[in-house]
Coordinates of C-alpha atoms in Angstrom, one line a residue:
M14 CA -0.1 0.1 0.1
I15 CA 1.3 3.5 -0.9
E16 CA 0.4 6.0 1.6
K17 CA -1.0 9.5 0.1
N18 CA 0.2 12.4 2.1
K19 CA 0.4 15.9 0.5
F20 CA 3.3 17.2 2.9
L21 CA 5.3 13.8 2.1
D22 CA 4.9 14.6 -1.7
I23 CA 5.9 18.0 -1.5
L24 CA 9.2 17.0 0.9
T25 CA 9.9 14.1 -1.6
F26 CA 9.9 16.8 -4.8
V27 CA 11.9 19.3 -2.9
F28 CA 14.7 16.6 -2.0
L29 CA 14.4 15.4 -5.7
I30 CA 14.9 18.9 -7.0
I31 CA 17.7 19.6 -4.8
G32 CA 19.5 16.2 -5.9
I33 CA 18.9 17.1 -9.5
I34 CA 20.5 20.4 -9.2
F35 CA 23.5 19.0 -7.5
I36 CA 24.1 16.5 -10.3
I37 CA 23.0 18.9 -13.2
F38 CA 24.7 22.4 -12.0
P39 CA 28.5 21.1 -12.7
I40 CA 27.6 19.8 -16.0
Y41 CA 25.6 23.1 -16.8
Y42 CA 28.6 25.1 -15.7
C43 CA 30.9 23.1 -18.0
F44 CA 28.7 23.8 -20.8
I45 CA 28.4 27.3 -20.0
A46 CA 32.5 27.5 -19.9
A47 CA 32.6 25.7 -23.2
T48 CA 30.5 28.3 -24.9
H49 CA 32.4 31.6 -24.1
D50 CA 35.9 32.7 -25.0
L51 CA 39.0 32.7 -22.7
A52 CA 38.6 36.4 -21.6
T53 CA 34.9 35.8 -20.6
V54 CA 35.7 32.3 -18.8
M55 CA 38.4 34.2 -16.8
K56 CA 36.0 36.6 -15.3
S57 CA 35.2 36.4 -11.7
P58 CA 32.5 35.6 -11.5
M59 CA 31.9 33.9 -14.8
P60 CA 28.5 34.5 -16.4
L61 CA 26.0 31.9 -15.9
Y62 CA 24.3 32.3 -19.6
P63 CA 25.6 30.6 -22.6
G64 CA 27.9 32.4 -25.3
V65 CA 28.3 31.9 -28.9
E66 CA 32.1 30.2 -28.9
L67 CA 30.8 26.4 -28.4
F68 CA 31.7 25.3 -31.9
H69 CA 34.7 27.4 -32.2
N70 CA 36.0 25.7 -28.9
F71 CA 35.1 22.2 -30.2
Q72 CA 37.2 23.2 -33.3
K73 CA 40.1 24.0 -31.2
A74 CA 40.0 20.8 -29.0
F75 CA 40.2 18.7 -32.2
V76 CA 43.2 20.9 -33.3
K77 CA 45.1 21.0 -29.9
V78 CA 44.8 17.2 -29.5
N79 CA 44.1 14.1 -31.8
M80 CA 40.5 14.1 -30.7
S81 CA 39.1 12.3 -33.5
Q82 CA 41.3 9.3 -33.1
Q83 CA 40.9 9.4 -29.3
L84 CA 37.2 9.2 -29.7
I85 CA 37.5 6.2 -32.0
N86 CA 39.9 4.5 -29.6
S87 CA 37.3 5.0 -26.8
F88 CA 34.4 3.8 -28.7
I89 CA 36.3 0.6 -30.2
M90 CA 37.2 -0.1 -26.7
A91 CA 34.1 0.4 -25.0
M92 CA 32.1 -1.6 -27.6
S93 CA 34.5 -4.4 -27.7
I94 CA 34.6 -4.6 -24.0
T95 CA 30.5 -4.7 -24.0
I96 CA 30.5 -7.5 -26.7
G97 CA 33.1 -9.5 -24.9
K98 CA 31.8 -9.2 -21.6
I99 CA 28.2 -10.0 -22.6
S100 CA 29.3 -13.0 -24.7
I101 CA 31.6 -14.6 -22.1
S102 CA 29.6 -13.9 -19.2
I103 CA 26.2 -15.3 -20.6
L104 CA 28.0 -18.5 -22.1
S105 CA 29.8 -19.0 -18.7
A106 CA 26.5 -18.7 -16.8
F107 CA 24.8 -21.1 -19.2
A108 CA 27.3 -23.6 -18.6
L109 CA 27.1 -23.2 -14.9
I110 CA 23.4 -23.8 -14.9
Y111 CA 22.4 -26.3 -17.6
F112 CA 25.7 -28.6 -17.7
N113 CA 26.7 -30.9 -14.9
F114 CA 30.6 -31.4 -14.8
R115 CA 33.1 -31.9 -12.0
G116 CA 34.1 -28.6 -10.2
K117 CA 31.3 -26.7 -11.1
N118 CA 30.5 -25.3 -7.7
I119 CA 34.1 -24.7 -7.1
L120 CA 34.4 -22.6 -10.8
F121 CA 31.4 -20.9 -9.6
W122 CA 32.8 -19.7 -6.3
M123 CA 36.1 -18.9 -8.0
I124 CA 34.1 -16.5 -10.3
F125 CA 32.2 -15.1 -7.6
I126 CA 35.4 -14.3 -5.4
T127 CA 36.7 -12.2 -8.1
L128 CA 33.8 -9.8 -7.7
M129 CA 35.6 -8.7 -4.5
L130 CA 38.6 -7.9 -6.3
P131 CA 38.4 -4.4 -8.2
V132 CA 40.8 -3.6 -11.2
E133 CA 42.9 -1.3 -9.2
V134 CA 43.9 -4.4 -7.0
R135 CA 45.2 -6.5 -9.7
I136 CA 46.5 -4.1 -12.0
L137 CA 50.1 -4.6 -11.5
P138 CA 50.2 -8.3 -12.2
T139 CA 47.6 -7.7 -15.1
Y140 CA 50.2 -5.3 -16.5
E141 CA 53.0 -7.8 -16.0
V142 CA 51.2 -10.5 -18.0
A143 CA 50.0 -7.9 -20.8
S144 CA 53.6 -6.7 -21.3
N145 CA 54.6 -10.3 -22.1
I146 CA 51.7 -12.7 -22.5
L147 CA 54.3 -15.4 -23.2
S148 CA 56.3 -15.0 -19.9
P149 CA 54.3 -17.8 -18.0
I150 CA 55.5 -20.2 -20.6
N151 CA 59.1 -19.0 -20.2
K152 CA 59.0 -19.7 -16.5
I153 CA 57.3 -23.2 -17.0
I154 CA 60.0 -24.2 -19.6
H155 CA 62.9 -22.7 -17.2
V156 CA 61.4 -24.9 -14.2
L157 CA 60.7 -28.1 -16.3
S158 CA 63.9 -28.0 -18.3
N159 CA 66.2 -25.5 -16.6
I160 CA 66.5 -23.7 -20.0
N161 CA 66.3 -19.9 -20.3
I162 CA 64.3 -18.9 -23.5
N163 CA 62.7 -15.5 -24.1
L164 CA 59.7 -15.6 -26.1
E165 CA 57.6 -12.4 -26.1
F166 CA 54.4 -11.1 -27.3
S167 CA 53.3 -7.8 -25.9
L168 CA 49.9 -6.3 -25.7
L169 CA 51.2 -2.8 -24.9
N170 CA 49.9 0.0 -27.3
S171 CA 47.2 -2.1 -29.0
Y172 CA 43.5 -2.6 -29.0
S173 CA 43.7 -6.0 -27.7
G174 CA 45.8 -4.7 -24.8
L175 CA 43.1 -2.2 -23.9
V176 CA 40.3 -4.8 -24.2
I177 CA 41.2 -8.3 -23.3
P178 CA 42.2 -7.8 -19.6
L179 CA 38.8 -6.2 -19.1
I180 CA 36.8 -8.6 -21.1
A181 CA 35.7 -10.9 -18.4
S182 CA 33.0 -10.1 -15.8
A183 CA 32.3 -11.8 -12.7
T184 CA 29.3 -9.5 -12.0
A185 CA 27.7 -9.9 -15.5
T186 CA 28.1 -13.9 -15.2
F187 CA 26.5 -13.9 -11.7
L188 CA 23.7 -11.8 -12.9
F189 CA 22.9 -13.9 -15.9
R190 CA 23.2 -17.2 -13.5
Q191 CA 20.7 -15.7 -11.2
F192 CA 18.3 -15.0 -14.3
F193 CA 18.8 -18.5 -15.4
L194 CA 17.8 -20.0 -12.3
T195 CA 14.5 -18.2 -12.4
I196 CA 13.8 -20.0 -15.8
P197 CA 11.2 -22.8 -15.3
D198 CA 12.9 -26.3 -15.8
E199 CA 9.8 -27.4 -17.9
I200 CA 11.0 -25.1 -20.7
C201 CA 14.5 -27.0 -20.5
D202 CA 12.5 -30.4 -20.6
A203 CA 10.4 -29.4 -23.6
A204 CA 13.3 -28.5 -25.6
K205 CA 15.1 -31.8 -24.8
I206 CA 11.7 -33.6 -25.8
D207 CA 11.8 -31.7 -29.1
G208 CA 15.3 -32.7 -29.8
A209 CA 17.2 -29.5 -29.3
T210 CA 20.6 -29.7 -29.0
P211 CA 22.3 -27.4 -26.1
M212 CA 23.2 -24.8 -28.6
Q213 CA 19.9 -24.8 -30.1
F214 CA 18.3 -24.4 -26.8
F215 CA 20.8 -21.5 -25.9
F216 CA 20.0 -19.6 -29.3
K217 CA 16.4 -20.2 -29.8
I218 CA 15.3 -20.2 -26.0
I219 CA 17.7 -18.7 -23.7
L220 CA 19.1 -15.8 -25.7
P221 CA 15.7 -14.5 -26.7
L222 CA 14.5 -14.6 -23.2
S223 CA 17.8 -12.8 -22.1
K224 CA 17.5 -9.8 -24.6
T225 CA 16.1 -7.3 -22.1
N226 CA 19.0 -8.4 -19.6
I227 CA 21.6 -8.1 -22.2
A228 CA 20.2 -4.7 -23.3
S229 CA 20.5 -3.1 -19.9
L230 CA 23.9 -4.8 -19.2
A231 CA 25.2 -3.6 -22.5
V232 CA 24.3 0.0 -21.4
I233 CA 26.1 -0.3 -18.1
I234 CA 29.2 -2.1 -19.5
F235 CA 29.5 0.4 -22.4
V236 CA 29.7 3.5 -19.9
Y237 CA 32.0 1.3 -17.8
G238 CA 34.5 0.9 -20.8
W239 CA 33.9 4.5 -22.1
N240 CA 35.0 5.8 -18.7
Q241 CA 38.0 3.6 -18.2
Y242 CA 41.0 5.9 -17.2
L243 CA 43.7 4.0 -15.2
W244 CA 44.0 1.0 -17.5
P245 CA 44.4 2.9 -20.7
L246 CA 46.7 5.3 -18.9
L247 CA 49.1 2.4 -17.9
I248 CA 48.8 0.1 -21.2
T249 CA 49.2 3.0 -23.8
T250 CA 52.1 5.2 -24.2
S251 CA 51.6 5.9 -28.0
P252 CA 49.7 9.1 -28.8
N253 CA 47.7 7.3 -31.6
M254 CA 46.4 4.7 -28.9
K255 CA 45.3 7.0 -26.4
T256 CA 41.7 7.1 -25.5
S257 CA 39.5 10.3 -25.2
V258 CA 39.5 10.2 -21.2
V259 CA 43.1 9.8 -21.1
G260 CA 43.8 12.4 -23.8
L261 CA 41.5 14.9 -21.8
Q262 CA 44.4 15.4 -19.5
D263 CA 46.6 17.0 -22.5
L264 CA 44.0 20.0 -22.8
I265 CA 44.1 20.6 -18.8
P266 CA 46.1 23.8 -18.6
K267 CA 49.5 23.5 -17.2
V268 CA 52.1 25.9 -15.4
D269 CA 53.3 28.6 -17.7
E270 CA 50.3 27.9 -20.4
L271 CA 47.4 29.7 -21.4
P272 CA 44.4 28.6 -19.1
E273 CA 42.2 27.7 -22.0
W274 CA 39.7 26.1 -19.6
N275 CA 36.8 26.8 -22.2
V276 CA 38.7 24.3 -24.6
A277 CA 39.0 21.7 -22.0
M278 CA 35.3 22.0 -21.0
A279 CA 34.4 21.7 -24.7
A280 CA 36.4 18.6 -24.9
G281 CA 34.8 17.3 -21.7
L282 CA 31.4 17.8 -23.4
L283 CA 32.4 16.1 -26.7
I284 CA 33.5 13.1 -24.4
L285 CA 30.3 13.1 -22.6
I286 CA 28.0 12.9 -25.7
P287 CA 28.5 9.3 -26.9
P288 CA 27.6 7.4 -23.5
T289 CA 24.9 10.0 -23.1
L290 CA 23.4 9.1 -26.5
I291 CA 23.9 5.3 -25.7
V292 CA 21.7 5.6 -22.3
I293 CA 19.0 7.8 -24.3
I294 CA 18.9 5.5 -27.1
M295 CA 18.7 2.3 -25.0
Q296 CA 16.7 3.8 -22.1
K297 CA 13.5 2.0 -22.8
W298 CA 15.6 -1.4 -23.0
F299 CA 17.7 -0.5 -19.9
I300 CA 14.7 0.1 -17.6
K301 CA 12.8 -2.8 -19.0
G302 CA 15.7 -5.1 -18.4
L303 CA 15.9 -4.0 -14.7
I304 CA 12.4 -4.6 -13.8
D305 CA 11.1 -7.2 -16.2
N306 CA 10.5 -10.6 -15.0
E307 CA 8.6 -12.2 -17.8
K308 CA 9.5 -15.3 -19.0

């Protein structure tokens, strides 16, 4: 039962508006700074109405740094992480629920435990492996035969290096597993009686049932991949492989430089546009995936 109380309704709206102001104002301030020239931005206080220099500042941001290439790199990274995470997670969860094999529970708990390990905790060993993914083979051969060899295959400054270390997701695997547990066993039994193979059952029944979950997870994972900063900062040293979030630091004014905050704010707005568009376009599916339980 939902209690109807006019005072509580007003109080709810007041807190809601205060929360929106706290969230929206920094973005609005960034937008205003991006629409003025440098002299206007340096005034104290800066005007709170928009100017006419927005597209000029966009153009300067593209000229000062390789913004177009950085946006392409960010899009490739975010999209690859999204496709990879969802593909691996849904197949892993499918195997954990619908196949019986030795060590299944141990594997699930190993996946579950990695939920407790954020990227920052395992970033140094991950970088060590990415710098030469054949180094474990070198060590195994040395231990077994006492022979020193130096096989090398580095993922530094490559799209595979940006994507592969972030492509597995314990969270997505866990969420898909919990969703598959709610699917009635009768559906699986009916598929077996009709002679469906496991992969036919997956592609014709499980995948269509999971489309709203996939859509909502895709939005979350795309934004996660787009906003990555620490890992791209470590794995890339080439200017051509920088992502837009990492490249933004090149526009932040430094000591003895002209403080072109208007250009930096314009670049920030440009970086904000792709994930915002994804959220707006996928909004319907995103909300449906969070609340829909129809099977």
